Amino acid sequence: MARVSIIGTGYVGLTTGACFAHLGHDVTCIDIDREKIARLREGDVPIYEPGLNELIDTNVREGRLHFSDDYTDGLRDAEIVYLAVGTPTAPDGKSADLKYVYAAAASVARALNSPAIVVNKSTSPVGTATAVARILDAERPEFAPWRVASNPEFLQEGSAVHDCLNPARVVIGASDPESADHVASLYDGMTCPIVTTDLNTAEMIKYASNAFLATRISFVNEVARIADALDADIKTVTYGMGLDPRIGPAFLNAGLGYGGSCFPKDVLALAHMGASAGIEPLLLESVTQVNSDQRRWVVERISEELGGLAGRTIGLWGLTFKPNTDDVREAPALDIARQLADRGATIRAYDPMGGQHARNLGFPGVVTASPYDTASGADALLLATEWDEFLTVDWNRVAYRMRGSLVFDGRNRLDAEEIARSGLRYVGIGRRTVEPSTDAEEISA
Ligand code: UGA
């Protein structure tokens, strides 16, 4: 079993640390945010991720997982040090900002008492691990040449613990074969394929994977708009497409466009890497463009359905960028709420986990206490995030609270017939509109 230290206690660092501890390694998670570390030591996990609290609890109790706000203390005798810090989009709006990765690498070099393999887990452009090696060599020449690796993360928020413990593959790029083997040994006992390669290739696998998934989403959203115009049903279209094993069914759900802290910035960063290398990233630029257009298109469709947005009240179900997380970064719901508000609509919203975070980001509306409160007085409801709670509502109760009758299913997950039976009008993304059923109209009349 190895002695592992992890720099950064965000979604990736914390989940990776807890999972390595679960696999039996001795892990210390380090963060310079003292308050965060103090909370973690008291068992207060600052993010919501199903199963993470329990995993941290068990491993802390069993003595395999520790937290430290001090590099020297947290890195003592570490064999492998992971960098899992943020790589936000830089002020130029395109490239990845690597200041946190580089600062963490320099701090690690200064604090380590003996040489260790430094592994980058933060999503960073091709060439970052090599740059990290240069920083390490410069900071502590007595330990040079430093051994570095890139071990990108593929977990999804909302199922991070499950993904971390059951990966489809592990990718390890390393400066030398021994380091690759050493990092690979952390995953002993896992049955998935391990791809070992050079540093640049490992870094590229991560970007290419995220950009490809984002491309599928933009593709399907564009086709959904065409389906909408030509009166075809996108859900059946994607079902039919997905049965082809060369295509497969995953990541073909039309919706409000992708959000979150990864796809938007990673597509931009890969396009920027290409452009910097003299390759015109035509497809990647369109993927981003289609994603922004999708949000505008949804706002326009709602406006068309309501005959304008000024003075209308729109109920928004869901604020997080996807269900089962409290993360609202780059959430389509927030962007759409701003666009609706800019055009004169009043927004009421509910989210099981993201309300406070949305308020912190300047959400332009009222956060209510339940999906039914959100519906009160609404001319239209928009399902923006497909939390289970929204898929099991009592539509008669919703209809009773609403002023208008439009239900816009931004995720194509609601039961159109049931909605119609309660006297409401169902509109989806690239789907046929379902009018209120005659019975329901008679009942409400
Ligand atoms: C994504 C990748 O899926 C992970 O493999 C990767 O590790 C992670 O980024 C990362 O780089 O850290 P994540 O951002 O957590 O994971 O969320 P996803 O489940 O991929 O969803 C991203 C966005 O795409 C969400 O807004 C979601 O609603 C949207 N989406 C997803 C669709 O609109 N349609 C789909 O069919 C699937």
mmCIF file of C-alpha atoms and ligand atoms in Angstrom, residues 12 123 152-159 163 169 206 209-210 213-214 216-217 220-221 249-266 291 295 320-323 330-332 384-386 411, ligand 1:
data_model
loop_
_atom_site.group_PDB
_atom_site.id
_atom_site.type_symbol
_atom_site.label_atom_id
_atom_site.label_comp_id
_atom_site.label_asym_id
_atom_site.label_seq_id
_atom_site.Cartn_x
_atom_site.Cartn_y
_atom_site.Cartn_z
ATOM 1 C CA VAL A 12 -11.914 15.535 -7.841
ATOM 2 C CA THR A 123 -7.510 18.694 -16.449
ATOM 3 C CA PRO A 152 -6.635 12.233 -15.763
ATOM 4 C CA GLU A 153 -9.952 11.825 -14.017
ATOM 5 C CA PHE A 154 -13.115 10.715 -15.790
ATOM 6 C CA LEU A 155 -15.625 10.816 -12.920
ATOM 7 C CA GLN A 156 -18.953 12.585 -13.356
ATOM 8 C CA GLU A 157 -20.375 14.808 -10.660
ATOM 9 C CA GLY A 158 -23.424 13.247 -9.089
ATOM 10 C CA SER A 159 -21.943 9.743 -9.409
ATOM 11 C CA ASP A 163 -17.279 6.317 -11.083
ATOM 12 C CA ARG A 169 -10.475 2.798 -17.795
ATOM 13 C CA LYS A 206 -8.799 13.594 -21.311
ATOM 14 C CA SER A 209 -12.967 12.437 -24.338
ATOM 15 C CA ASN A 210 -14.719 15.466 -22.867
ATOM 16 C CA LEU A 213 -19.043 13.882 -25.364
ATOM 17 C CA ALA A 214 -19.789 17.607 -25.670
ATOM 18 C CA ARG A 216 -22.454 14.444 -29.169
ATOM 19 C CA ILE A 217 -24.611 16.751 -27.053
ATOM 20 C CA VAL A 220 -28.126 15.989 -30.831
ATOM 21 C CA ASN A 221 -29.340 19.451 -29.783
ATOM 22 C CA PRO A 249 -27.285 5.312 -26.511
ATOM 23 C CA ALA A 250 -25.243 7.348 -23.981
ATOM 24 C CA PHE A 251 -25.016 11.144 -24.112
ATOM 25 C CA LEU A 252 -27.690 11.547 -26.742
ATOM 26 C CA ASN A 253 -30.249 13.383 -24.593
ATOM 27 C CA ALA A 254 -31.331 16.636 -26.163
ATOM 28 C CA GLY A 255 -31.768 19.401 -23.610
ATOM 29 C CA LEU A 256 -30.632 22.875 -22.652
ATOM 30 C CA GLY A 257 -27.025 22.354 -23.724
ATOM 31 C CA TYR A 258 -24.166 21.127 -21.585
ATOM 32 C CA GLY A 259 -23.008 23.008 -18.496
ATOM 33 C CA GLY A 260 -20.794 22.395 -15.509
ATOM 34 C CA SER A 261 -17.189 23.066 -14.702
ATOM 35 C CA CYS A 262 -15.767 20.734 -17.365
ATOM 36 C CA PHE A 263 -17.325 20.548 -20.840
ATOM 37 C CA PRO A 264 -17.647 24.293 -21.522
ATOM 38 C CA LYS A 265 -14.071 25.082 -20.489
ATOM 39 C CA ASP A 266 -12.503 21.915 -21.893
ATOM 40 C CA ASN A 291 -24.335 25.009 -27.076
ATOM 41 C CA ARG A 295 -30.092 28.179 -24.624
ATOM 42 C CA THR A 320 -27.804 22.909 -10.798
ATOM 43 C CA PHE A 321 -26.074 21.971 -14.066
ATOM 44 C CA LYS A 322 -27.266 18.375 -13.630
ATOM 45 C CA PRO A 323 -29.104 16.382 -10.950
ATOM 46 C CA GLU A 330 -22.085 27.158 -15.922
ATOM 47 C CA ALA A 331 -25.565 25.776 -15.267
ATOM 48 C CA PRO A 332 -27.826 26.259 -18.305
ATOM 49 C CA ALA A 384 -34.211 22.771 -16.365
ATOM 50 C CA THR A 385 -32.588 19.981 -14.312
ATOM 51 C CA GLU A 386 -33.991 16.477 -14.227
ATOM 52 C CA ARG A 411 -34.806 17.663 -20.544
HETATM 53 C C1 UGA B 1 -17.861 15.408 -17.339
HETATM 54 C C2 UGA B 1 -17.484 14.043 -17.941
HETATM 55 O O1 UGA B 1 -18.677 13.307 -18.225
HETATM 56 C C3 UGA B 1 -16.603 13.252 -16.991
HETATM 57 O O2 UGA B 1 -16.186 12.034 -17.611
HETATM 58 C C4 UGA B 1 -15.367 14.101 -16.659
HETATM 59 O O3 UGA B 1 -14.523 13.430 -15.720
HETATM 60 C C5 UGA B 1 -15.809 15.424 -16.070
HETATM 61 O O4 UGA B 1 -16.658 16.115 -17.004
HETATM 62 C C6 UGA B 1 -14.574 16.242 -15.795
HETATM 63 O O5 UGA B 1 -13.848 16.553 -16.745
HETATM 64 O O6 UGA B 1 -14.249 16.459 -14.612
HETATM 65 P P1 UGA B 1 -19.623 16.258 -15.485
HETATM 66 O O7 UGA B 1 -19.229 17.632 -15.900
HETATM 67 O O8 UGA B 1 -19.653 15.913 -14.042
HETATM 68 O O9 UGA B 1 -18.641 15.161 -16.167
HETATM 69 O O10 UGA B 1 -21.088 15.990 -16.026
HETATM 70 P P2 UGA B 1 -21.761 15.173 -17.223
HETATM 71 O O11 UGA B 1 -22.616 14.119 -16.651
HETATM 72 O O12 UGA B 1 -20.802 14.769 -18.238
HETATM 73 O O13 UGA B 1 -22.754 16.278 -17.810
HETATM 74 C C7 UGA B 1 -22.251 17.481 -18.394
HETATM 75 C C8 UGA B 1 -23.384 18.285 -18.975
HETATM 76 O O14 UGA B 1 -23.907 17.654 -20.146
HETATM 77 C C9 UGA B 1 -24.577 18.472 -18.035
HETATM 78 O O15 UGA B 1 -25.018 19.816 -18.103
HETATM 79 C C10 UGA B 1 -25.622 17.522 -18.581
HETATM 80 O O16 UGA B 1 -26.936 17.904 -18.301
HETATM 81 C C11 UGA B 1 -25.321 17.586 -20.069
HETATM 82 N N1 UGA B 1 -25.784 16.407 -20.825
HETATM 83 C C12 UGA B 1 -25.248 15.184 -20.593
HETATM 84 C C13 UGA B 1 -26.758 16.566 -21.811
HETATM 85 O O17 UGA B 1 -27.267 17.684 -22.051
HETATM 86 N N2 UGA B 1 -27.146 15.472 -22.524
HETATM 87 C C14 UGA B 1 -26.629 14.236 -22.304
HETATM 88 O O18 UGA B 1 -27.032 13.281 -23.017
HETATM 89 C C15 UGA B 1 -25.671 14.087 -21.309
#
